[in-house]
PDB file of C-alpha atoms and ligand atoms in Angstrom:
ATOM      1  CA  MET A   1      17.470  19.769 -21.688  1.00 56.00           C
ATOM      2  CA  SER A   2      17.041  20.371 -25.429  1.00 65.00           C
ATOM      3  CA  LEU A   3      19.689  22.234 -27.410  1.00 78.00           C
ATOM      4  CA  SER A   4      19.735  25.975 -28.080  1.00 86.00           C
ATOM      5  CA  ASP A   5      20.038  27.161 -31.699  1.00 88.00           C
ATOM      6  CA  SER A   6      23.784  27.778 -31.259  1.00 90.00           C
ATOM      7  CA  ASP A   7      24.207  24.263 -29.776  1.00 90.00           C
ATOM      8  CA  LYS A   8      22.409  22.866 -32.832  1.00 90.00           C
ATOM      9  CA  ILE A   9      24.845  24.689 -35.093  1.00 92.00           C
ATOM     10  CA  ALA A  10      27.745  23.321 -33.001  1.00 91.00           C
ATOM     11  CA  ILE A  11      26.523  19.710 -33.198  1.00 92.00           C
ATOM     12  CA  LYS A  12      25.859  20.042 -36.933  1.00 91.00           C
ATOM     13  CA  THR A  13      29.423  21.307 -37.371  1.00 93.00           C
ATOM     14  CA  VAL A  14      30.788  18.274 -35.483  1.00 92.00           C
ATOM     15  CA  LEU A  15      28.561  15.873 -37.417  1.00 93.00           C
ATOM     16  CA  GLN A  16      29.616  17.410 -40.730  1.00 92.00           C
ATOM     17  CA  LYS A  17      33.227  16.529 -39.936  1.00 90.00           C
ATOM     18  CA  MET A  18      32.316  12.887 -39.291  1.00 92.00           C
ATOM     19  CA  ASP A  19      32.410  10.227 -42.011  1.00 90.00           C
ATOM     20  CA  TRP A  20      28.755   9.381 -41.601  1.00 90.00           C
ATOM     21  CA  TYR A  21      27.248  12.853 -42.055  1.00 93.00           C
ATOM     22  CA  GLU A  22      26.660  12.428 -45.794  1.00 94.00           C
ATOM     23  CA  HIS A  23      24.679   9.233 -45.107  1.00 96.00           C
ATOM     24  CA  LEU A  24      22.229  10.886 -42.701  1.00 96.00           C
ATOM     25  CA  GLN A  25      18.732  11.386 -44.106  1.00 95.00           C
ATOM     26  CA  PRO A  26      17.096  14.778 -43.317  1.00 95.00           C
ATOM     27  CA  MET A  27      14.563  13.067 -40.986  1.00 96.00           C
ATOM     28  CA  GLU A  28      17.386  11.302 -39.140  1.00 96.00           C
ATOM     29  CA  LEU A  29      19.269  14.570 -38.699  1.00 94.00           C
ATOM     30  CA  THR A  30      16.107  16.155 -37.280  1.00 93.00           C
ATOM     31  CA  SER A  31      15.676  13.246 -34.826  1.00 94.00           C
ATOM     32  CA  LEU A  32      19.323  13.504 -33.786  1.00 93.00           C
ATOM     33  CA  LEU A  33      19.122  17.246 -33.207  1.00 91.00           C
ATOM     34  CA  ALA A  34      16.045  16.659 -31.045  1.00 92.00           C
ATOM     35  CA  GLY A  35      17.798  13.856 -29.126  1.00 94.00           C
ATOM     36  CA  PHE A  36      21.266  15.275 -28.469  1.00 95.00           C
ATOM     37  CA  GLU A  37      22.109  16.913 -25.159  1.00 95.00           C
ATOM     38  CA  LYS A  38      25.190  18.960 -24.418  1.00 95.00           C
ATOM     39  CA  ALA A  39      27.481  18.473 -21.411  1.00 96.00           C
ATOM     40  CA  ASN A  40      30.676  20.109 -20.221  1.00 97.00           C
ATOM     41  CA  MET A  41      33.497  17.830 -19.142  1.00 98.00           C
ATOM     42  CA  VAL A  42      36.377  18.780 -16.889  1.00 98.00           C
ATOM     43  CA  LYS A  43      39.876  17.340 -16.641  1.00 98.00           C
ATOM     44  CA  ASP A  44      40.005  14.081 -14.624  1.00 98.00           C
ATOM     45  CA  GLU A  45      36.216  13.647 -14.726  1.00 98.00           C
ATOM     46  CA  VAL A  46      35.317   9.971 -15.182  1.00 98.00           C
ATOM     47  CA  MET A  47      32.890   9.874 -18.103  1.00 98.00           C
ATOM     48  CA  ILE A  48      32.505   6.071 -18.235  1.00 98.00           C
ATOM     49  CA  THR A  49      33.492   3.345 -15.765  1.00 97.00           C
ATOM     50  CA  GLU A  50      34.561  -0.079 -17.030  1.00 96.00           C
ATOM     51  CA  GLY A  51      32.133  -2.824 -16.004  1.00 96.00           C
ATOM     52  CA  LYS A  52      29.099  -0.550 -15.538  1.00 98.00           C
ATOM     53  CA  THR A  53      25.948  -0.732 -17.686  1.00 97.00           C
ATOM     54  CA  GLY A  54      26.028   1.585 -20.719  1.00 96.00           C
ATOM     55  CA  GLU A  55      23.199   4.026 -21.362  1.00 97.00           C
ATOM     56  CA  ILE A  56      24.812   6.960 -23.185  1.00 98.00           C
ATOM     57  CA  PHE A  57      26.699   7.583 -26.425  1.00 98.00           C
ATOM     58  CA  TYR A  58      29.124  10.538 -26.604  1.00 98.00           C
ATOM     59  CA  ILE A  59      30.497  12.677 -29.434  1.00 97.00           C
ATOM     60  CA  ILE A  60      33.391  14.994 -28.558  1.00 97.00           C
ATOM     61  CA  ASP A  61      32.945  18.598 -29.638  1.00 95.00           C
ATOM     62  CA  SER A  62      36.067  19.943 -27.877  1.00 96.00           C
ATOM     63  CA  GLY A  63      38.630  18.686 -25.380  1.00 98.00           C
ATOM     64  CA  SER A  64      39.917  15.123 -25.173  1.00 98.00           C
ATOM     65  CA  VAL A  65      39.464  11.879 -23.264  1.00 98.00           C
ATOM     66  CA  GLY A  66      41.709   8.928 -22.418  1.00 98.00           C
ATOM     67  CA  VAL A  67      40.459   5.344 -22.704  1.00 98.00           C
ATOM     68  CA  PHE A  68      41.845   3.035 -19.978  1.00 96.00           C
ATOM     69  CA  LEU A  69      41.686  -0.718 -19.415  1.00 95.00           C
ATOM     70  CA  LYS A  70      41.497  -1.791 -15.764  1.00 88.00           C
ATOM     71  CA  ARG A  71      44.697  -3.109 -14.252  1.00 81.00           C
ATOM     72  CA  LYS A  72      45.419  -4.314 -10.718  1.00 71.00           C
ATOM     73  CA  LEU A  73      47.777  -1.425  -9.948  1.00 70.00           C
ATOM     74  CA  VAL A  74      47.731   1.201 -12.702  1.00 75.00           C
ATOM     75  CA  ASP A  75      45.104   1.396 -15.465  1.00 87.00           C
ATOM     76  CA  LYS A  76      46.486   1.183 -19.001  1.00 91.00           C
ATOM     77  CA  LEU A  77      45.884   4.003 -21.484  1.00 95.00           C
ATOM     78  CA  VAL A  78      44.828   2.403 -24.780  1.00 95.00           C
ATOM     79  CA  ALA A  79      43.615   5.428 -26.756  1.00 97.00           C
ATOM     80  CA  THR A  80      43.136   9.177 -26.680  1.00 98.00           C
ATOM     81  CA  LEU A  81      40.083  10.603 -28.460  1.00 98.00           C
ATOM     82  CA  GLY A  82      39.421  14.211 -29.474  1.00 97.00           C
ATOM     83  CA  PRO A  83      36.992  16.458 -31.385  1.00 95.00           C
ATOM     84  CA  GLY A  84      34.865  14.661 -33.995  1.00 94.00           C
ATOM     85  CA  GLU A  85      35.456  11.247 -32.380  1.00 96.00           C
ATOM     86  CA  PHE A  86      32.932   9.246 -30.372  1.00 97.00           C
ATOM     87  CA  PHE A  87      32.908   6.829 -27.454  1.00 98.00           C
ATOM     88  CA  GLY A  88      30.441   4.702 -25.500  1.00 98.00           C
ATOM     89  CA  GLU A  89      29.141   2.869 -28.567  1.00 97.00           C
ATOM     90  CA  MET A  90      30.440  -0.623 -27.725  1.00 98.00           C
ATOM     91  CA  SER A  91      28.178  -1.487 -24.786  1.00 98.00           C
ATOM     92  CA  LEU A  92      25.162   0.081 -26.508  1.00 97.00           C
ATOM     93  CA  ILE A  93      25.685  -2.211 -29.494  1.00 96.00           C
ATOM     94  CA  SER A  94      26.555  -5.406 -27.605  1.00 96.00           C
ATOM     95  CA  ASP A  95      24.501  -4.980 -24.418  1.00 96.00           C
ATOM     96  CA  GLU A  96      27.660  -5.924 -22.532  1.00 97.00           C
ATOM     97  CA  PRO A  97      29.080  -3.840 -19.665  1.00 98.00           C
ATOM     98  CA  ARG A  98      31.302  -0.865 -20.488  1.00 98.00           C
ATOM     99  CA  SER A  99      34.554  -2.251 -21.942  1.00 97.00           C
ATOM    100  CA  ALA A 100      36.870   0.484 -20.617  1.00 97.00           C
ATOM    101  CA  THR A 101      37.056   3.530 -18.362  1.00 97.00           C
ATOM    102  CA  VAL A 102      36.975   6.893 -20.149  1.00 98.00           C
ATOM    103  CA  VAL A 103      38.443   9.920 -18.376  1.00 98.00           C
ATOM    104  CA  CYS A 104      38.473  13.547 -19.510  1.00 98.00           C
ATOM    105  CA  GLN A 105      42.056  14.641 -20.219  1.00 98.00           C
ATOM    106  CA  GLU A 106      41.391  18.172 -21.404  1.00 98.00           C
ATOM    107  CA  ASP A 107      38.304  20.276 -20.507  1.00 98.00           C
ATOM    108  CA  GLY A 108      35.710  20.348 -23.263  1.00 98.00           C
ATOM    109  CA  VAL A 109      32.181  19.733 -24.461  1.00 96.00           C
ATOM    110  CA  VAL A 110      30.466  16.483 -25.427  1.00 97.00           C
ATOM    111  CA  PHE A 111      27.143  15.871 -27.127  1.00 96.00           C
ATOM    112  CA  THR A 112      25.285  12.868 -25.728  1.00 97.00           C
ATOM    113  CA  LEU A 113      22.553  10.569 -26.998  1.00 97.00           C
ATOM    114  CA  LEU A 114      20.488   8.098 -25.023  1.00 97.00           C
ATOM    115  CA  ARG A 115      20.739   4.429 -25.989  1.00 97.00           C
ATOM    116  CA  SER A 116      17.204   4.472 -27.470  1.00 96.00           C
ATOM    117  CA  THR A 117      17.950   7.321 -29.930  1.00 96.00           C
ATOM    118  CA  PHE A 118      21.404   5.912 -30.718  1.00 97.00           C
ATOM    119  CA  ARG A 119      19.804   2.627 -31.714  1.00 96.00           C
ATOM    120  CA  LYS A 120      16.670   4.002 -33.355  1.00 96.00           C
ATOM    121  CA  VAL A 121      18.417   6.636 -35.475  1.00 96.00           C
ATOM    122  CA  LEU A 122      22.122   5.872 -35.918  1.00 95.00           C
ATOM    123  CA  MET A 123      22.220   2.083 -35.760  1.00 96.00           C
ATOM    124  CA  SER A 124      19.067   1.720 -37.877  1.00 96.00           C
ATOM    125  CA  ASN A 125      20.730   3.570 -40.749  1.00 97.00           C
ATOM    126  CA  PRO A 126      22.369   0.685 -42.664  1.00 96.00           C
ATOM    127  CA  VAL A 127      25.506   2.592 -43.747  1.00 97.00           C
ATOM    128  CA  ILE A 128      26.095   4.419 -40.464  1.00 96.00           C
ATOM    129  CA  GLY A 129      25.244   1.327 -38.391  1.00 97.00           C
ATOM    130  CA  ASP A 130      27.835  -0.599 -40.348  1.00 97.00           C
ATOM    131  CA  MET A 131      30.488   2.117 -39.913  1.00 96.00           C
ATOM    132  CA  VAL A 132      29.927   2.330 -36.138  1.00 97.00           C
ATOM    133  CA  ARG A 133      29.923  -1.490 -35.785  1.00 97.00           C
ATOM    134  CA  LYS A 134      33.221  -1.705 -37.705  1.00 97.00           C
ATOM    135  CA  ILE A 135      34.875   0.909 -35.482  1.00 97.00           C
ATOM    136  CA  ALA A 136      33.578  -0.867 -32.346  1.00 98.00           C
ATOM    137  CA  ALA A 137      34.901  -4.212 -33.639  1.00 98.00           C
ATOM    138  CA  SER A 138      38.301  -2.730 -34.442  1.00 98.00           C
ATOM    139  CA  ARG A 139      38.522  -1.130 -30.961  1.00 98.00           C
ATOM    140  CA  ARG A 140      37.562  -4.434 -29.350  1.00 97.00           C
ATOM    141  CA  SER A 141      40.234  -6.254 -31.301  1.00 97.00           C
ATOM    142  CA  ASP A 142      42.858  -3.587 -30.329  1.00 95.00           C
ATOM    143  CA  ASP A 143      41.892  -4.054 -26.658  1.00 94.00           C
ATOM    144  CA  ARG A 144      42.150  -7.838 -26.944  1.00 92.00           C
ATOM    145  CA  ALA A 145      45.555  -7.555 -28.647  1.00 92.00           C
ATOM    146  CA  ILE A 146      46.775  -5.300 -25.814  1.00 88.00           C
ATOM    147  CA  GLU A 147      45.392  -7.683 -23.159  1.00 85.00           C
ATOM    148  CA  PHE A 148      47.022 -10.617 -24.928  1.00 86.00           C
ATOM    149  CA  SER A 149      50.440  -8.978 -25.304  1.00 83.00           C
ATOM    150  CA  GLU A 150      50.384  -7.954 -21.623  1.00 79.00           C
ATOM    151  CA  TRP A 151      49.427 -11.482 -20.634  1.00 79.00           C
ATOM    152  CA  MET A 152      52.236 -12.937 -22.805  1.00 81.00           C
ATOM    153  CA  GLY A 153      54.707 -10.432 -21.317  1.00 75.00           C
ATOM    154  CA  LYS A 154      53.745 -11.478 -17.786  1.00 69.00           C
ATOM    155  CA  GLY A 155      53.939 -15.152 -18.701  1.00 58.00           C
ATOM    156  CA  LEU A 156      57.436 -14.770 -20.082  1.00 53.00           C
ATOM    157  CA  LYS A 157      58.844 -12.956 -17.044  1.00 50.00           C
TER     158      LYS A 157
HETATM  159  P1  LIG B 201      31.876   1.218 -24.189  1.00 58.43           P
HETATM  160  O1  LIG B 201      32.364  -0.183 -24.020  1.00 58.43           O
HETATM  161  O2  LIG B 201      30.429   1.432 -24.233  1.00 58.43           O
HETATM  162  O3  LIG B 201      32.516   2.118 -23.032  1.00 58.43           O
HETATM  163  C1  LIG B 201      33.921   2.324 -23.034  1.00 58.43           C
HETATM  164  C2  LIG B 201      34.282   2.940 -24.365  1.00 58.43           C
HETATM  165  O4  LIG B 201      35.670   3.146 -24.578  1.00 58.43           O
HETATM  166  C3  LIG B 201      33.900   1.971 -25.497  1.00 58.43           C
HETATM  167  O5  LIG B 201      32.501   1.826 -25.525  1.00 58.43           O
HETATM  168  C4  LIG B 201      34.563   2.645 -26.671  1.00 58.43           C
HETATM  169  O6  LIG B 201      33.819   3.744 -27.106  1.00 58.43           O
HETATM  170  C5  LIG B 201      35.852   3.163 -25.995  1.00 58.43           C
HETATM  171  N1  LIG B 201      36.983   2.274 -26.319  1.00 58.43           N
HETATM  172  C6  LIG B 201      37.242   1.035 -25.834  1.00 58.43           C
HETATM  173  N2  LIG B 201      38.390   0.554 -26.374  1.00 58.43           N
HETATM  174  C7  LIG B 201      38.857   1.505 -27.212  1.00 58.43           C
HETATM  175  C8  LIG B 201      40.009   1.608 -28.078  1.00 58.43           C
HETATM  176  N3  LIG B 201      40.919   0.637 -28.189  1.00 58.43           N
HETATM  177  N4  LIG B 201      40.150   2.754 -28.810  1.00 58.43           N
HETATM  178  C9  LIG B 201      39.251   3.759 -28.706  1.00 58.43           C
HETATM  179  N5  LIG B 201      38.162   3.725 -27.903  1.00 58.43           N
HETATM  180  C10 LIG B 201      37.958   2.606 -27.181  1.00 58.43           C
END
């Protein structure tokens, strides 16, 4: 469903707070506003499941989510994300399965983009594409460092 005028104002307000807003061309902003959908999220709702195929990119308008790496017994919380932050970019960039499970921690609203618009508009903008790729790479390296330290800890026990 396309966004109402007040939703468009809300998504513009979120985008304006993000580092890449100033690099968006007017045509790109128009394409984004036409492509974004709005969804409510409720506490404990699983937004993304590790290992599944990724199709959607999310920007948090309100509320928060926890990012968990799968463990045999208890999943490990690696990050908490809130308003103005995004998730779901890694698998859309790499074409690999979802790298983590993302669960709503506090009720809120997310704006979502399909993979095709994410790639065509955001990733095709050289500056924004670079910014998103850098964040994805830094998250991946954090996850690997956590995996490695856990593995070392187990090995030393
Ligand atoms: P994706 O792999 O598509 O799906 C899971 C998402 O969790 C991932 O994209 C990132 O958006 C997010 N994610 C994974 N690891 C981290 C991390 N260390 N910090 C913040 N977000 C992460």
